[in-house]
Amino acid sequence: MSDDSKNVPRTVSVLVPTPSPVPYTYALPDGVSADPGAIVQVPLGPRQVAGIVWEVGDNGNDIDPAKLRPVTTVFDCPTLTPDMRRFIAWVSRYTLSAPGMVARMVLRAPAAFEPEAPVAGLALTDERPQRMTSARERVVALAAESSPMAWTRSGLAHAAGVSLSVVDGLAAAGTFEAVTLPPTAIVAPPDPNHGPPDLHDSQARAAEALTGDIQADRFAATLLEGVTGAGKTEVYFEAIAAAVSAGRQVLVMLPEIALTQAFIDRFEARFGAPPAPWHSDLPPKTREKVWRQVAEGSVEVVAGARSALFLPFADLGLVIVDEEHDAAYKQEDRVYYNARDMAVVRAKLADCPVVLVSATPSVETRHNALEGRYRHLRLDRRHADAALPDVALVDMRQNPPARGGFLSPVLLDAMAQTLEKQEQSLLFLNRRGYAPLTLCRVCGHRFACENCSAWLVEHRFRGQLQCHHCGHHEPVPEACPECGTFDHLVACGPGIERIAEETLTHFPDARVIVLSSDMAGGVKRLRLEMEAIAKGEADIIIGTQLVAKGHNFPLLTLVGVVDADLGLANGDPRAAERTFQLLSQVTGRAGRTGRQSLGLIQTFQPDHAVLKACASGDAEAFYAAQLAERERGRMPPFGRLAAVIVSATNRPDAEAHGRALRAAAPSSSDITVLGPAEAPLAMVRGRHRFRLLVHGSERADMQAYLRAMIATAPNPRGSVRVAVDVDPQSFL
DNA sequence: AACCAGGAAAAG
DNA sequence: TTTTCCTGGTTA
């Protein structure tokens, strides 16, 4: 080492969790080295934070050497792979967010960066205790049988059916010696041959195509499309089996990990062990273990929510995105991203296959498949015993419900017949509570939330008026707060509680179960109810969106959609797409018993193209119509990224911020800066391209915010950035 | 004079 | 993002 290099401090640049557009430079203490991708602890202001070494040596950031602070610790932890580092950079650039904030998502396992503590174990020796009891006998026999495998103290006691003191006694007598065991694996390794599937022809062909991709061992994007019950899961399980056999790691993404016990059960049946879980509610200990073992490469399959995309896989060999159309893949705070799209990028950078799976693919994924950017595999038939239901629209103008009711005679008749046959019916209405609006018949007062100006929803079971945006609730008053009149409050419109009430007036002896996400008793109760339904302990099920996802209802032969128009009129450019997906899923719940089954969709717009497509099951017509909408400019075209700055505070830097983003953004993007007055109006009129990013308006708080802005004067709420839609072409 | 909220600035 | 600093306005 020359004299020069002794005086010049060796430096590294580190991604730290700040909104800084560049990494920060730190000094490397003598004798310490760190490669790019190493995980380090560094001082940042008054605190210590975890960061990722980005570059080693002079990076041209030109910081005053006196200002440099030293790296505190280089963690003894696997270095991030080059493809992971490229992924961080890519996501940062694409989403217009600071690289350090993306890095922060990777380092979301605070205690995982040090090696796991080894576990204390006991191994059998040749010593035998002087006094042998039957309990001791059992322990020694068990240990001898499994020798040379070592046991944990409690594991051995438990397995031999003795108390801990028996084991302790043997250890004291020298029959066991203390050894250290490697940390226990979070899950057992999956066995690709545990439960081989029985695939029908079209499944087998699709599975073959996917396993071919695994063998080819390079990037390939596939859309796997097939109606509910066509067996998509079995098909991609074969791809997983192939990847696991090849010794590669697999990431399976699911939209709502909390609700996916059904998936885990199926996985376990196929592979003999569950996948490692990853989601935001994971207990810290588990979280840490999974992160570490994924980084070390010892976990083979992870099933996770969108954040699993940022796990530091050592050797990623396959990515699956199940229910790829699901809006839960969108993250709409901090770093805005759609995990489905980032999954494609992740696979591209890791040079491994990615499979997008859906019965009702999103329009942009369908478009990519059509254009040949994704291979399109289709499973077009259901298993032999499961026929799709016949679906029909019920014109509510021709078949009006009884006064004060919401169920048409046609639907009631079908329900009666289903009851007669002792089969199950499902009524779907995407509205919780009793009624979405309450008003005073005397003075016209409408009950609105004091915080966010949304209507308060009556929940009659609970005797409350609730705001579904901010969670505010109050008891239902007896008198109108405006005019003081008693007993003149009227409920307007239906919620599932009201539909349940109406159902019981028609079928007083039917066993009715109401399912919604806010049900008392939580997830546990929900699962019990689902089991009861599967056992045939209900005749009529009434539910919200919840019933569209996950659980199957094996005895169901009638599905009634109470109000198909509900989702079509909310101003969201994706309303049609979402309605199509939701109704397809809901009507797909029926028809698994091999009996004749029926779907009835109540609507006031029987000529609406989307609803007609739902009824005829003609997905092609639906997608063609959607693509035409984009062509006509009613929806933004593909292939552009948009971002909008809505500055609600007139901050003078908003414009500068916008200009900076504009400069940093990819050339295909379109960024607009709008002030507090014009933004909501532009949004409403659709003058600006952020009709596209009305993704933002899916957020309840954003809607409430905009409503407040339109109704009143500018309302200081900080600077809000709504951004990002898909730019499918730039992935490939 | 002490206290507080809220915004701006800095962090290597 | 998190923390500190600064300011203007309030309370004691």
CSV table of N, CA and C in Angstrom, one decimal, chain A residues 350-467:
chain,number,residue,atom,x,y,z
A,350,ALA,N,-33.4,-11.0,-13.0
A,350,ALA,CA,-32.8,-12.3,-12.5
A,350,ALA,C,-32.7,-13.3,-13.6
A,351,ASP,N,-33.2,-12.9,-14.8
A,351,ASP,CA,-33.2,-13.8,-16.0
A,351,ASP,C,-33.9,-15.2,-15.7
A,352,CYS,N,-35.1,-15.1,-15.1
A,352,CYS,CA,-35.8,-16.3,-14.9
A,352,CYS,C,-37.2,-16.1,-15.3
A,353,PRO,N,-38.0,-17.2,-15.4
A,353,PRO,CA,-39.4,-17.1,-15.9
A,353,PRO,C,-40.3,-16.5,-14.9
A,354,VAL,N,-41.3,-15.8,-15.4
A,354,VAL,CA,-42.4,-15.2,-14.6
A,354,VAL,C,-43.7,-15.6,-15.2
A,355,VAL,N,-44.7,-16.0,-14.3
A,355,VAL,CA,-46.0,-16.4,-14.8
A,355,VAL,C,-47.1,-15.6,-14.1
A,356,LEU,N,-47.9,-14.9,-14.9
A,356,LEU,CA,-49.0,-14.1,-14.4
A,356,LEU,C,-50.2,-15.0,-14.5
A,357,VAL,N,-51.0,-15.1,-13.4
A,357,VAL,CA,-52.1,-16.1,-13.4
A,357,VAL,C,-53.4,-15.4,-13.1
A,358,SER,N,-54.4,-15.6,-13.9
A,358,SER,CA,-55.7,-15.0,-13.6
A,358,SER,C,-56.8,-15.7,-14.4
A,359,ALA,N,-58.0,-15.6,-13.8
A,359,ALA,CA,-59.2,-16.0,-14.6
A,359,ALA,C,-59.7,-14.8,-15.4
A,360,THR,N,-59.4,-13.6,-14.9
A,360,THR,CA,-59.8,-12.4,-15.5
A,360,THR,C,-58.7,-11.4,-15.6
A,361,PRO,N,-57.7,-11.6,-16.5
A,361,PRO,CA,-56.5,-10.8,-16.5
A,361,PRO,C,-56.9,-9.3,-16.7
A,362,SER,N,-56.0,-8.5,-16.2
A,362,SER,CA,-56.2,-7.1,-16.4
A,362,SER,C,-56.0,-6.7,-17.8
A,363,VAL,N,-56.6,-5.6,-18.2
A,363,VAL,CA,-56.6,-5.3,-19.6
A,363,VAL,C,-55.1,-5.1,-20.1
A,364,GLU,N,-54.3,-4.5,-19.3
A,364,GLU,CA,-52.9,-4.3,-19.8
A,364,GLU,C,-52.1,-5.6,-20.0
A,365,THR,N,-52.4,-6.6,-19.1
A,365,THR,CA,-51.7,-7.8,-19.2
A,365,THR,C,-52.2,-8.6,-20.5
A,366,ARG,N,-53.5,-8.5,-20.7
A,366,ARG,CA,-54.1,-9.1,-21.8
A,366,ARG,C,-53.5,-8.5,-23.1
A,367,HIS,N,-53.4,-7.2,-23.1
A,367,HIS,CA,-52.8,-6.5,-24.2
A,367,HIS,C,-51.4,-6.9,-24.5
A,368,ASN,N,-50.6,-7.1,-23.4
A,368,ASN,CA,-49.2,-7.6,-23.6
A,368,ASN,C,-49.2,-9.0,-24.2
A,369,ALA,N,-50.1,-9.8,-23.7
A,369,ALA,CA,-50.2,-11.2,-24.3
A,369,ALA,C,-50.5,-11.1,-25.8
A,370,LEU,N,-51.5,-10.3,-26.1
A,370,LEU,CA,-51.9,-10.1,-27.5
A,370,LEU,C,-50.8,-9.6,-28.4
A,371,GLU,N,-50.0,-8.7,-27.8
A,371,GLU,CA,-48.9,-8.2,-28.6
A,371,GLU,C,-47.7,-9.1,-28.7
A,372,GLY,N,-47.8,-10.2,-28.0
A,372,GLY,CA,-46.7,-11.2,-28.0
A,372,GLY,C,-45.6,-10.9,-27.0
A,373,ARG,N,-45.8,-9.9,-26.2
A,373,ARG,CA,-44.7,-9.7,-25.2
A,373,ARG,C,-44.8,-10.7,-24.1
A,374,TYR,N,-46.0,-11.2,-23.8
A,374,TYR,CA,-46.1,-12.4,-22.9
A,374,TYR,C,-46.7,-13.5,-23.7
A,375,ARG,N,-46.2,-14.7,-23.4
A,375,ARG,CA,-46.8,-15.9,-24.0
A,375,ARG,C,-48.2,-16.1,-23.3
A,376,HIS,N,-49.2,-16.5,-24.1
A,376,HIS,CA,-50.5,-16.7,-23.6
A,376,HIS,C,-50.9,-18.2,-23.5
A,377,LEU,N,-51.0,-18.7,-22.3
A,377,LEU,CA,-51.4,-20.1,-22.1
A,377,LEU,C,-52.8,-20.0,-21.6
A,378,ARG,N,-53.7,-20.8,-22.2
A,378,ARG,CA,-55.1,-20.8,-21.7
A,378,ARG,C,-55.6,-22.2,-21.4
A,379,LEU,N,-56.2,-22.3,-20.3
A,379,LEU,CA,-56.9,-23.5,-19.9
A,379,LEU,C,-58.3,-23.3,-20.1
A,380,ASP,N,-58.9,-24.0,-21.1
A,380,ASP,CA,-60.3,-23.6,-21.4
A,380,ASP,C,-61.3,-24.5,-20.9
A,381,ARG,N,-61.0,-25.5,-20.1
A,381,ARG,CA,-62.2,-26.2,-19.6
A,381,ARG,C,-62.0,-26.5,-18.1
A,382,ARG,N,-63.1,-26.7,-17.5
A,382,ARG,CA,-63.2,-27.0,-16.1
A,382,ARG,C,-63.0,-28.5,-15.9
A,383,HIS,N,-62.8,-28.9,-14.7
A,383,HIS,CA,-62.8,-30.4,-14.4
A,383,HIS,C,-64.1,-30.9,-14.8
A,384,ALA,N,-64.2,-32.2,-15.1
A,384,ALA,CA,-65.4,-32.8,-15.6
A,384,ALA,C,-66.6,-32.6,-14.8
A,385,ASP,N,-66.5,-32.5,-13.5
A,385,ASP,CA,-67.7,-32.4,-12.6
A,385,ASP,C,-68.0,-30.9,-12.3
A,386,ALA,N,-67.4,-30.0,-13.0
A,386,ALA,CA,-67.7,-28.6,-12.7
A,386,ALA,C,-68.0,-27.8,-13.9
A,387,ALA,N,-69.3,-27.6,-14.2
A,387,ALA,CA,-69.6,-26.8,-15.3
A,387,ALA,C,-69.9,-25.4,-14.9
A,388,LEU,N,-69.6,-24.4,-15.8
A,388,LEU,CA,-69.8,-23.0,-15.6
A,388,LEU,C,-71.3,-22.8,-15.5
A,389,PRO,N,-71.7,-21.9,-14.6
A,389,PRO,CA,-73.2,-21.7,-14.5
A,389,PRO,C,-73.7,-20.9,-15.7
A,390,ASP,N,-75.0,-21.1,-16.0
A,390,ASP,CA,-75.7,-20.2,-17.0
A,390,ASP,C,-75.9,-18.9,-16.3
A,391,VAL,N,-75.5,-17.8,-17.0
A,391,VAL,CA,-75.6,-16.5,-16.4
A,391,VAL,C,-76.6,-15.7,-17.2
A,392,ALA,N,-77.5,-14.9,-16.6
A,392,ALA,CA,-78.4,-14.1,-17.3
A,392,ALA,C,-78.5,-12.7,-16.6
A,393,LEU,N,-78.8,-11.7,-17.4
A,393,LEU,CA,-79.1,-10.4,-16.8
A,393,LEU,C,-80.6,-10.3,-16.4
A,394,VAL,N,-80.9,-9.7,-15.3
A,394,VAL,CA,-82.3,-9.5,-15.0
A,394,VAL,C,-82.5,-8.0,-15.1
A,395,ASP,N,-83.4,-7.6,-16.0
A,395,ASP,CA,-83.7,-6.2,-16.3
A,395,ASP,C,-84.6,-5.7,-15.2
A,396,MET,N,-84.1,-4.8,-14.3
A,396,MET,CA,-84.9,-4.4,-13.2
A,396,MET,C,-86.0,-3.5,-13.6
A,397,ARG,N,-86.0,-2.9,-14.8
A,397,ARG,CA,-87.1,-2.1,-15.2
A,397,ARG,C,-88.3,-3.0,-15.6
A,398,GLN,N,-88.0,-4.2,-16.2
A,398,GLN,CA,-89.0,-5.1,-16.5
A,398,GLN,C,-89.5,-5.9,-15.3
A,399,ASN,N,-88.6,-6.1,-14.3
A,399,ASN,CA,-88.9,-7.0,-13.2
A,399,ASN,C,-88.6,-6.2,-11.9
A,400,PRO,N,-89.4,-5.2,-11.6
A,400,PRO,CA,-89.1,-4.4,-10.4
A,400,PRO,C,-89.4,-5.2,-9.2
A,401,PRO,N,-88.6,-4.9,-8.2
A,401,PRO,CA,-88.8,-5.6,-6.9
A,401,PRO,C,-90.0,-5.0,-6.2
A,402,ALA,N,-90.6,-5.6,-5.2
A,402,ALA,CA,-91.7,-5.1,-4.4
A,402,ALA,C,-91.2,-3.8,-3.8
A,403,ARG,N,-92.2,-3.0,-3.4
A,403,ARG,CA,-91.9,-1.7,-2.9
A,403,ARG,C,-91.0,-1.8,-1.6
A,404,GLY,N,-90.0,-1.0,-1.6
A,404,GLY,CA,-89.1,-1.1,-0.4
A,404,GLY,C,-88.1,-2.2,-0.5
A,405,GLY,N,-88.2,-3.0,-1.6
A,405,GLY,CA,-87.3,-4.2,-1.7
A,405,GLY,C,-86.3,-4.0,-2.8
A,406,PHE,N,-85.3,-5.0,-2.8
A,406,PHE,CA,-84.3,-4.8,-3.8
A,406,PHE,C,-84.1,-6.1,-4.6
A,407,LEU,N,-84.9,-7.1,-4.3
A,407,LEU,CA,-84.7,-8.4,-5.0
A,407,LEU,C,-85.9,-8.6,-5.9
A,408,SER,N,-85.6,-8.8,-7.2
A,408,SER,CA,-86.6,-8.9,-8.2
A,408,SER,C,-87.3,-10.3,-8.1
A,409,PRO,N,-88.6,-10.3,-8.6
A,409,PRO,CA,-89.3,-11.6,-8.6
A,409,PRO,C,-88.5,-12.7,-9.2
A,410,VAL,N,-87.8,-12.4,-10.3
A,410,VAL,CA,-87.0,-13.4,-11.0
A,410,VAL,C,-86.0,-14.1,-10.1
A,411,LEU,N,-85.3,-13.2,-9.3
A,411,LEU,CA,-84.3,-13.8,-8.4
A,411,LEU,C,-84.9,-14.5,-7.3
A,412,LEU,N,-86.0,-13.9,-6.7
A,412,LEU,CA,-86.7,-14.6,-5.6
A,412,LEU,C,-87.2,-16.0,-6.0
A,413,ASP,N,-87.7,-16.0,-7.2
A,413,ASP,CA,-88.2,-17.3,-7.7
A,413,ASP,C,-87.1,-18.3,-7.8
A,414,ALA,N,-86.0,-17.9,-8.4
A,414,ALA,CA,-84.8,-18.8,-8.5
A,414,ALA,C,-84.4,-19.3,-7.1
A,415,MET,N,-84.4,-18.3,-6.1
A,415,MET,CA,-84.0,-18.7,-4.8
A,415,MET,C,-84.9,-19.7,-4.2
A,416,ALA,N,-86.2,-19.5,-4.5
A,416,ALA,CA,-87.2,-20.5,-3.9
A,416,ALA,C,-87.0,-21.9,-4.5
A,417,GLN,N,-86.7,-21.9,-5.8
A,417,GLN,CA,-86.4,-23.2,-6.4
A,417,GLN,C,-85.2,-23.9,-5.9
A,418,THR,N,-84.2,-23.0,-5.6
A,418,THR,CA,-82.9,-23.6,-5.1
A,418,THR,C,-83.1,-24.1,-3.7
A,419,LEU,N,-83.9,-23.4,-2.9
A,419,LEU,CA,-84.3,-23.9,-1.5
A,419,LEU,C,-85.0,-25.2,-1.6
A,420,GLU,N,-85.9,-25.2,-2.6
A,420,GLU,CA,-86.7,-26.5,-2.8
A,420,GLU,C,-85.8,-27.7,-3.0
A,421,LYS,N,-84.8,-27.4,-3.9
A,421,LYS,CA,-83.9,-28.5,-4.2
A,421,LYS,C,-82.8,-28.8,-3.1
A,422,GLN,N,-82.9,-28.0,-2.0
A,422,GLN,CA,-82.0,-28.1,-0.9
A,422,GLN,C,-80.6,-27.8,-1.3
A,423,GLU,N,-80.5,-26.8,-2.2
A,423,GLU,CA,-79.1,-26.4,-2.6
A,423,GLU,C,-78.9,-24.9,-2.1
A,424,GLN,N,-77.7,-24.5,-2.3
A,424,GLN,CA,-77.3,-23.2,-1.7
A,424,GLN,C,-77.4,-22.0,-2.7
A,425,SER,N,-77.8,-20.8,-2.2
A,425,SER,CA,-77.8,-19.6,-3.0
A,425,SER,C,-76.8,-18.6,-2.4
A,426,LEU,N,-76.3,-17.8,-3.2
A,426,LEU,CA,-75.4,-16.7,-2.7
A,426,LEU,C,-75.9,-15.4,-3.3
A,427,LEU,N,-76.1,-14.4,-2.4
A,427,LEU,CA,-76.5,-13.1,-2.9
A,427,LEU,C,-75.3,-12.2,-2.7
A,428,PHE,N,-74.8,-11.5,-3.8
A,428,PHE,CA,-73.7,-10.7,-3.7
A,428,PHE,C,-74.1,-9.2,-3.8
A,429,LEU,N,-73.6,-8.4,-2.8
A,429,LEU,CA,-73.8,-7.0,-2.9
A,429,LEU,C,-72.5,-6.4,-2.2
A,430,ASN,N,-71.9,-5.5,-3.0
A,430,ASN,CA,-70.6,-5.0,-2.5
A,430,ASN,C,-70.9,-3.8,-1.6
A,431,ARG,N,-71.7,-3.9,-0.6
A,431,ARG,CA,-71.9,-2.8,0.3
A,431,ARG,C,-72.2,-3.3,1.7
A,432,ARG,N,-71.3,-3.0,2.6
A,432,ARG,CA,-71.5,-3.4,4.0
A,432,ARG,C,-72.6,-2.6,4.6
A,433,GLY,N,-73.1,-3.1,5.8
A,433,GLY,CA,-74.0,-2.4,6.6
A,433,GLY,C,-75.5,-2.5,6.1
A,434,TYR,N,-76.3,-1.7,6.6
A,434,TYR,CA,-77.8,-1.8,6.3
A,434,TYR,C,-78.1,-0.9,5.2
A,435,ALA,N,-77.7,0.4,5.3
A,435,ALA,CA,-78.1,1.3,4.2
A,435,ALA,C,-76.9,2.4,4.0
A,436,PRO,N,-76.6,2.7,2.8
A,436,PRO,CA,-75.5,3.6,2.6
A,436,PRO,C,-75.8,5.1,2.9
A,437,LEU,N,-77.0,5.4,3.1
A,437,LEU,CA,-77.4,6.8,3.3
A,437,LEU,C,-78.6,6.9,4.2
A,438,THR,N,-78.5,7.7,5.2
A,438,THR,CA,-79.7,7.9,6.1
A,438,THR,C,-80.1,9.4,5.9
A,439,LEU,N,-81.4,9.6,5.8
A,439,LEU,CA,-81.8,11.1,5.8
A,439,LEU,C,-83.1,11.3,6.6
A,440,CYS,N,-83.3,12.5,6.9
A,440,CYS,CA,-84.5,12.9,7.7
A,440,CYS,C,-85.6,13.2,6.7
A,441,ARG,N,-86.8,12.5,6.8
A,441,ARG,CA,-87.9,12.7,5.9
A,441,ARG,C,-88.5,14.1,6.0
A,442,VAL,N,-88.3,14.7,7.2
A,442,VAL,CA,-89.0,16.0,7.4
A,442,VAL,C,-88.1,17.1,6.8
A,443,CYS,N,-86.9,17.2,7.2
A,443,CYS,CA,-86.1,18.4,6.8
A,443,CYS,C,-85.1,18.0,5.7
A,444,GLY,N,-84.9,16.7,5.4
A,444,GLY,CA,-84.0,16.4,4.3
A,444,GLY,C,-82.5,16.3,4.8
A,445,HIS,N,-82.3,16.4,6.1
A,445,HIS,CA,-80.9,16.3,6.6
A,445,HIS,C,-80.3,15.0,6.2
A,446,ARG,N,-79.1,15.0,5.7
A,446,ARG,CA,-78.3,13.8,5.4
A,446,ARG,C,-77.2,13.6,6.3
A,447,PHE,N,-77.0,12.4,6.8
A,447,PHE,CA,-76.0,12.1,7.8
A,447,PHE,C,-74.6,11.9,7.1
A,448,ALA,N,-73.8,12.9,7.3
A,448,ALA,CA,-72.4,12.8,6.7
A,448,ALA,C,-71.4,12.8,7.8
A,449,CYS,N,-70.2,12.3,7.4
A,449,CYS,CA,-69.1,12.2,8.3
A,449,CYS,C,-68.5,13.6,8.6
A,450,GLU,N,-68.3,13.8,9.9
A,450,GLU,CA,-67.7,15.2,10.2
A,450,GLU,C,-66.3,15.4,9.7
A,451,ASN,N,-65.6,14.3,9.5
A,451,ASN,CA,-64.2,14.4,9.1
A,451,ASN,C,-64.0,14.4,7.6
A,452,CYS,N,-64.8,13.7,6.9
A,452,CYS,CA,-64.4,13.5,5.5
A,452,CYS,C,-65.5,13.7,4.5
A,453,SER,N,-66.7,14.1,5.0
A,453,SER,CA,-67.8,14.4,4.1
A,453,SER,C,-68.3,13.3,3.3
A,454,ALA,N,-68.1,12.1,3.7
A,454,ALA,CA,-68.7,10.9,3.1
A,454,ALA,C,-70.0,10.6,3.8
A,455,TRP,N,-71.0,10.0,3.2
A,455,TRP,CA,-72.2,9.6,3.9
A,455,TRP,C,-71.9,8.6,5.0
A,456,LEU,N,-72.6,8.7,6.1
A,456,LEU,CA,-72.5,7.7,7.1
A,456,LEU,C,-73.4,6.5,6.7
A,457,VAL,N,-72.8,5.3,6.9
A,457,VAL,CA,-73.5,4.1,6.6
A,457,VAL,C,-74.1,3.5,7.8
A,458,GLU,N,-75.4,3.2,7.7
A,458,GLU,CA,-76.1,2.7,8.9
A,458,GLU,C,-75.7,1.2,9.1
A,459,HIS,N,-75.3,0.8,10.3
A,459,HIS,CA,-75.1,-0.6,10.6
A,459,HIS,C,-76.1,-1.0,11.6
A,460,ARG,N,-77.2,-1.6,11.2
A,460,ARG,CA,-78.3,-1.8,12.1
A,460,ARG,C,-78.0,-2.9,13.2
A,461,PHE,N,-77.2,-3.9,12.8
A,461,PHE,CA,-76.9,-4.9,13.8
A,461,PHE,C,-76.1,-4.3,15.0
A,462,ARG,N,-75.4,-3.3,14.7
A,462,ARG,CA,-74.6,-2.6,15.8
A,462,ARG,C,-75.2,-1.4,16.3
A,463,GLY,N,-76.3,-0.9,15.6
A,463,GLY,CA,-76.9,0.3,16.1
A,463,GLY,C,-76.0,1.6,15.9
A,464,GLN,N,-75.2,1.5,14.8
A,464,GLN,CA,-74.3,2.6,14.6
A,464,GLN,C,-74.4,3.2,13.2
A,465,LEU,N,-74.0,4.5,13.1
A,465,LEU,CA,-73.7,5.1,11.8
A,465,LEU,C,-72.2,5.1,11.6
A,466,GLN,N,-71.7,4.5,10.5
A,466,GLN,CA,-70.3,4.4,10.4
A,466,GLN,C,-69.8,5.1,9.1
A,467,CYS,N,-68.6,5.7,9.2
A,467,CYS,CA,-67.9,6.3,8.0
A,467,CYS,C,-67.0,5.2,7.5
